[in-house]
Each structure stands twice: as structure tokens, then as C-alpha cells.
Amino acid sequence: MHESAIAKSILEIVSQRLHSIGAPATAHNVSVVFGEFRNAEPESVEFAFDNMKAFYPGAANCQLVINTISAMAQCKRAQHKYHPEASNAYRCPTCDSGIGNLLQGEELDVVNVVVELDQTE
Amino acid sequence: MHESADEHTMERILNKNDELAEHNRDHFREAMTCTVNLMSAPGAGKTSLLEATFRMAGRKFSSTVIEGDMVGELDADRIRKTGVSVHQISTGRSCHLDANMVARLLHSEKMEKTDVLFIENVGNLVCPAEFNLGEFKRVVLLSVTEGDDKPIKYPVIFRNCDLVVFTKCDLLEYVEFNLGEAEKNIQAINPDVVTMQVSSKTGYGMDKWTSWIQSQIEAYRQEQKQTKHVHQHSH
């Protein structure tokens, strides 16, 4: 269950952001991107996130917004751009060579954290 | 009263793990130890490969092992019997090693200065792929009893490795494992990867494997020599 470790890392980044504001604040949502060529299953990460967030001050009501990014490869032989798929053993549909560069699909990033500043007067 | 603020961050989720992996790399650099992360499904023969390596490597290179297991020290005990030093990391409920576990070990136990440090990861073809430990090279073992389709099912780990070792090759004639197909599947995902066949039981291919280790020890030393900046490591 490395998805728990991923969820924990996201919550730690949220906590750091809240701390860096230097004023009372709560996290409203955190947006992340998962590339197709990463072992991060959105539903499992979301489940772990929702079960752990209450333990992080200011994050109890934080929503996790996950965007997945399809893989895009450049083939080894002719640099054709294509979407590598398991059904085709990840080979280039044009020339049948393998993945040279992965142009996208290896992302595992926090994009932004939306916070609400508590302005009591 | 509440006010919303959009905090743009763009940060790698596993950034903390990567920072600790870099810290571990500093430890390995200080000891000039070439570190190899061994990953595979459970039962693919990681420990057997290490036992055979230590039997056959003789004085070619000195070794230390970090054993990652969820429970118990069964594998560590096997390594101890070979006379090679072994350090145990019990991961508990965790299905992989991460950089923090290795860092804690490096800070709590005195590591021998050897030519190579093998880190035997927890048996799993999914989770260990995501966690950089600070290793120099990543090796994935694929036993011929598992099936030649595994690279297609677990592309991330086969994409992010430097060498694939087909293990238990003495069983090839008894199983429906097509080596050509397995090679083809791996090359489609990782065209630059090196592959080799071994049998820890019969010793088949072990010369090639130990030669590869020796070449990596040499490559690591060369790389460190070429590193121009003087590293100042502080705890």
C-alpha cells in the first residue's frame, strides 16, 4: 500500500504550505497530477488521504483533486509520438519499436493548494 | 470571516523521499560503495542470487547487504551464513523500502566499507519502483516461473531499471516461459536495458552477473572521480 505513503506525502506538503503562511488558515483543496506511468492508483490514494487528513491540523476538510495524465512517448527508432498502451505491449503503432523517451506520463506532483485564511477581527 | 488564497506550489509528491535518497547517496559516496537495489516479485530468487554471488565472487569484490523484509530475518540469516555482513530493515506493514528507512539504518548502524552494497528490497513489482533509495543501479529479477508477460503488467519497474536478470533458468525446459517474448516485452518498455540469464542453483550465467557487478563498481568509481565538487557532508 504505497498509496498511503503518497497520501501522507501530499498531506505533509499541505501542512508545509499552511505553516509557511504564518497565519491561521485551513486547506480547502489540494490538486495533484498522476502520470499514467506511475504506480499511483487515484482511488486508493484518495481513500488513504481521506482517512489520514483529520490527523493534520488545518487539513481535516481538505479535498483531494486528482488529475491523471496520459502517457506520451517518442519511439526509439523513428521518434514517432504515440500513446504507449499495454494492449500493444507499449510499442509504437507505426514502426513497432519501443519507448525511447517518455514525453509525459511520469508526473507525480502537487500542483497547488487552495487555503482559506482565517481573518478574525 | 474567511478569505481564499491559491497557493501555487508545483512540488514533487515524493520530494522528501528524493532528498533523503540524495542524503543516502552522500553516505555511499563517502564510503565509495557502489549500491545496487535488487527488486522483484516475492520468491523470484533475490536472496538465492546473493548467496550464489558470494559463493562465486570470492575475492573479486567485497559486499554488504541490506535486507528489506516485512517480517522476520529469514533472508538475513541466509546471508549471514555466507559470511557477508547483513543489516536488517523490517518494514512492518510497508510493502517497500523507502529512503527514510535506509537513512535511519545508515545513521544507527556502522556500515562496512565494501566495494558493493546490495539492497534487497521487499518482494513486490509495484511499490518499490516508486521509491528512490540513493542507489547507483537498479536491478529487476524476473524468474522464469513467473511468466514472460510480467513486463507488460508491471511496466513502471521494468522501465526504471538498469538490468533485468532472468532467474531460475535451470527450469526453462519445464515451464512455459518464452525468453524471446520476455526480452521483446522488456525492450519495448526499456530499449536500453541490459538483460541476462542466470541459475543460482547450477551457476549458469553467474560469471556474466559477477562481471556486470565488477563493471558497475568500476563505473561508480570513475563517476566519483569525475565529480569535481568536493562534497561536504554534515548530519
mmCIF file with all atom_site columns, N, CA, C and O in Angstrom, chain B residues 213-233:
data_model
loop_
_atom_site.group_PDB
_atom_site.id
_atom_site.type_symbol
_atom_site.label_atom_id
_atom_site.label_alt_id
_atom_site.label_comp_id
_atom_site.label_asym_id
_atom_site.label_entity_id
_atom_site.label_seq_id
_atom_site.pdbx_PDB_ins_code
_atom_site.Cartn_x
_atom_site.Cartn_y
_atom_site.Cartn_z
_atom_site.occupancy
_atom_site.B_iso_or_equiv
_atom_site.pdbx_formal_charge
_atom_site.auth_seq_id
_atom_site.auth_comp_id
_atom_site.auth_asym_id
_atom_site.auth_atom_id
_atom_site.pdbx_PDB_model_num
ATOM 1  N N  . ILE B 1 213 ? 28.569 -6.830 -12.087 1.00 0.00 ? 213 ILE B N  1
ATOM 2  C CA . ILE B 1 213 ? 28.765 -6.150 -10.796 1.00 0.00 ? 213 ILE B CA 1
ATOM 3  C C  . ILE B 1 213 ? 30.135 -5.468 -10.775 1.00 0.00 ? 213 ILE B C  1
ATOM 4  O O  . ILE B 1 213 ? 30.249 -4.294 -10.392 1.00 0.00 ? 213 ILE B O  1
ATOM 5  N N  . GLN B 1 214 ? 31.155 -6.213 -11.195 1.00 0.00 ? 214 GLN B N  1
ATOM 6  C CA . GLN B 1 214 ? 32.502 -5.626 -11.215 1.00 0.00 ? 214 GLN B CA 1
ATOM 7  C C  . GLN B 1 214 ? 32.554 -4.387 -12.108 1.00 0.00 ? 214 GLN B C  1
ATOM 8  O O  . GLN B 1 214 ? 33.178 -3.383 -11.758 1.00 0.00 ? 214 GLN B O  1
ATOM 9  N N  . SER B 1 215 ? 31.892 -4.463 -13.245 1.00 0.00 ? 215 SER B N  1
ATOM 10 C CA . SER B 1 215 ? 31.903 -3.319 -14.170 1.00 0.00 ? 215 SER B CA 1
ATOM 11 C C  . SER B 1 215 ? 31.184 -2.115 -13.546 1.00 0.00 ? 215 SER B C  1
ATOM 12 O O  . SER B 1 215 ? 31.566 -0.970 -13.782 1.00 0.00 ? 215 SER B O  1
ATOM 13 N N  . GLN B 1 216 ? 30.162 -2.381 -12.753 1.00 0.00 ? 216 GLN B N  1
ATOM 14 C CA . GLN B 1 216 ? 29.441 -1.278 -12.098 1.00 0.00 ? 216 GLN B CA 1
ATOM 15 C C  . GLN B 1 216 ? 30.265 -0.667 -10.972 1.00 0.00 ? 216 GLN B C  1
ATOM 16 O O  . GLN B 1 216 ? 30.205 0.549  -10.739 1.00 0.00 ? 216 GLN B O  1
ATOM 17 N N  . ILE B 1 217 ? 31.000 -1.498 -10.268 1.00 0.00 ? 217 ILE B N  1
ATOM 18 C CA . ILE B 1 217 ? 31.895 -0.979 -9.216  1.00 0.00 ? 217 ILE B CA 1
ATOM 19 C C  . ILE B 1 217 ? 32.896 -0.015 -9.855  1.00 0.00 ? 217 ILE B C  1
ATOM 20 O O  . ILE B 1 217 ? 33.134 1.089  -9.366  1.00 0.00 ? 217 ILE B O  1
ATOM 21 N N  . GLU B 1 218 ? 33.439 -0.447 -10.983 1.00 0.00 ? 218 GLU B N  1
ATOM 22 C CA . GLU B 1 218 ? 34.416 0.376  -11.708 1.00 0.00 ? 218 GLU B CA 1
ATOM 23 C C  . GLU B 1 218 ? 33.766 1.657  -12.233 1.00 0.00 ? 218 GLU B C  1
ATOM 24 O O  . GLU B 1 218 ? 34.324 2.751  -12.104 1.00 0.00 ? 218 GLU B O  1
ATOM 25 N N  . ALA B 1 219 ? 32.580 1.510  -12.800 1.00 0.00 ? 219 ALA B N  1
ATOM 26 C CA . ALA B 1 219 ? 31.862 2.680  -13.351 1.00 0.00 ? 219 ALA B CA 1
ATOM 27 C C  . ALA B 1 219 ? 31.542 3.676  -12.240 1.00 0.00 ? 219 ALA B C  1
ATOM 28 O O  . ALA B 1 219 ? 31.651 4.894  -12.431 1.00 0.00 ? 219 ALA B O  1
ATOM 29 N N  . TYR B 1 220 ? 31.175 3.154  -11.078 1.00 0.00 ? 220 TYR B N  1
ATOM 30 C CA . TYR B 1 220 ? 30.851 4.034  -9.946  1.00 0.00 ? 220 TYR B CA 1
ATOM 31 C C  . TYR B 1 220 ? 32.085 4.807  -9.504  1.00 0.00 ? 220 TYR B C  1
ATOM 32 O O  . TYR B 1 220 ? 32.032 6.024  -9.283  1.00 0.00 ? 220 TYR B O  1
ATOM 33 N N  . ARG B 1 221 ? 33.204 4.111  -9.424  1.00 0.00 ? 221 ARG B N  1
ATOM 34 C CA . ARG B 1 221 ? 34.445 4.781  -9.002  1.00 0.00 ? 221 ARG B CA 1
ATOM 35 C C  . ARG B 1 221 ? 34.859 5.856  -9.997  1.00 0.00 ? 221 ARG B C  1
ATOM 36 O O  . ARG B 1 221 ? 35.283 6.937  -9.603  1.00 0.00 ? 221 ARG B O  1
ATOM 37 N N  . GLN B 1 222 ? 34.721 5.524  -11.266 1.00 0.00 ? 222 GLN B N  1
ATOM 38 C CA . GLN B 1 222 ? 35.059 6.506  -12.302 1.00 0.00 ? 222 GLN B CA 1
ATOM 39 C C  . GLN B 1 222 ? 34.163 7.734  -12.189 1.00 0.00 ? 222 GLN B C  1
ATOM 40 O O  . GLN B 1 222 ? 34.631 8.863  -12.306 1.00 0.00 ? 222 GLN B O  1
ATOM 41 N N  . GLU B 1 223 ? 32.891 7.481  -11.962 1.00 0.00 ? 223 GLU B N  1
ATOM 42 C CA . GLU B 1 223 ? 31.936 8.590  -11.850 1.00 0.00 ? 223 GLU B CA 1
ATOM 43 C C  . GLU B 1 223 ? 32.287 9.494  -10.669 1.00 0.00 ? 223 GLU B C  1
ATOM 44 O O  . GLU B 1 223 ? 32.221 10.719 -10.776 1.00 0.00 ? 223 GLU B O  1
ATOM 45 N N  . GLN B 1 224 ? 32.667 8.863  -9.564  1.00 0.00 ? 224 GLN B N  1
ATOM 46 C CA . GLN B 1 224 ? 33.010 9.657  -8.370  1.00 0.00 ? 224 GLN B CA 1
ATOM 47 C C  . GLN B 1 224 ? 34.273 10.468 -8.599  1.00 0.00 ? 224 GLN B C  1
ATOM 48 O O  . GLN B 1 224 ? 34.385 11.604 -8.141  1.00 0.00 ? 224 GLN B O  1
ATOM 49 N N  . LYS B 1 225 ? 35.226 9.871  -9.325  1.00 0.00 ? 225 LYS B N  1
ATOM 50 C CA . LYS B 1 225 ? 36.471 10.598 -9.611  1.00 0.00 ? 225 LYS B CA 1
ATOM 51 C C  . LYS B 1 225 ? 36.200 11.820 -10.463 1.00 0.00 ? 225 LYS B C  1
ATOM 52 O O  . LYS B 1 225 ? 36.864 12.839 -10.347 1.00 0.00 ? 225 LYS B O  1
ATOM 53 N N  . GLN B 1 226 ? 35.218 11.668 -11.348 1.00 0.00 ? 226 GLN B N  1
ATOM 54 C CA . GLN B 1 226 ? 34.915 12.768 -12.260 1.00 0.00 ? 226 GLN B CA 1
ATOM 55 C C  . GLN B 1 226 ? 34.067 13.857 -11.603 1.00 0.00 ? 226 GLN B C  1
ATOM 56 O O  . GLN B 1 226 ? 33.867 14.924 -12.175 1.00 0.00 ? 226 GLN B O  1
ATOM 57 N N  . THR B 1 227 ? 33.557 13.544 -10.440 1.00 0.00 ? 227 THR B N  1
ATOM 58 C CA . THR B 1 227 ? 32.762 14.557 -9.738  1.00 0.00 ? 227 THR B CA 1
ATOM 59 C C  . THR B 1 227 ? 33.728 15.619 -9.221  1.00 0.00 ? 227 THR B C  1
ATOM 60 O O  . THR B 1 227 ? 34.554 15.344 -8.368  1.00 0.00 ? 227 THR B O  1
ATOM 61 N N  . LYS B 1 228 ? 33.590 16.789 -9.749  1.00 0.00 ? 228 LYS B N  1
ATOM 62 C CA . LYS B 1 228 ? 34.592 17.807 -9.453  1.00 0.00 ? 228 LYS B CA 1
ATOM 63 C C  . LYS B 1 228 ? 34.425 18.456 -8.078  1.00 0.00 ? 228 LYS B C  1
ATOM 64 O O  . LYS B 1 228 ? 35.396 18.772 -7.408  1.00 0.00 ? 228 LYS B O  1
ATOM 65 N N  . HIS B 1 229 ? 33.172 18.665 -7.696  1.00 0.00 ? 229 HIS B N  1
ATOM 66 C CA . HIS B 1 229 ? 32.999 19.387 -6.438  1.00 0.00 ? 229 HIS B CA 1
ATOM 67 C C  . HIS B 1 229 ? 33.352 18.503 -5.253  1.00 0.00 ? 229 HIS B C  1
ATOM 68 O O  . HIS B 1 229 ? 33.138 17.302 -5.263  1.00 0.00 ? 229 HIS B O  1
ATOM 69 N N  . VAL B 1 230 ? 33.933 19.102 -4.252  1.00 0.00 ? 230 VAL B N  1
ATOM 70 C CA . VAL B 1 230 ? 34.260 18.373 -3.033  1.00 0.00 ? 230 VAL B CA 1
ATOM 71 C C  . VAL B 1 230 ? 33.028 18.392 -2.148  1.00 0.00 ? 230 VAL B C  1
ATOM 72 O O  . VAL B 1 230 ? 32.457 19.441 -1.873  1.00 0.00 ? 230 VAL B O  1
ATOM 73 N N  . HIS B 1 231 ? 32.643 17.186 -1.792  1.00 0.00 ? 231 HIS B N  1
ATOM 74 C CA . HIS B 1 231 ? 31.403 17.079 -1.029  1.00 0.00 ? 231 HIS B CA 1
ATOM 75 C C  . HIS B 1 231 ? 31.638 17.295 0.459   1.00 0.00 ? 231 HIS B C  1
ATOM 76 O O  . HIS B 1 231 ? 32.522 16.716 1.048   1.00 0.00 ? 231 HIS B O  1
ATOM 77 N N  . GLN B 1 232 ? 30.862 18.145 1.029   1.00 0.00 ? 232 GLN B N  1
ATOM 78 C CA . GLN B 1 232 ? 30.912 18.360 2.478   1.00 0.00 ? 232 GLN B CA 1
ATOM 79 C C  . GLN B 1 232 ? 29.633 17.793 3.073   1.00 0.00 ? 232 GLN B C  1
ATOM 80 O O  . GLN B 1 232 ? 28.556 18.348 2.907   1.00 0.00 ? 232 GLN B O  1
ATOM 81 N N  . HIS B 1 233 ? 29.776 16.694 3.710   1.00 0.00 ? 233 HIS B N  1
ATOM 82 C CA . HIS B 1 233 ? 28.580 16.042 4.242   1.00 0.00 ? 233 HIS B CA 1
ATOM 83 C C  . HIS B 1 233 ? 28.420 16.325 5.724   1.00 0.00 ? 233 HIS B C  1
ATOM 84 O O  . HIS B 1 233 ? 29.339 16.142 6.497   1.00 0.00 ? 233 HIS B O  1
#
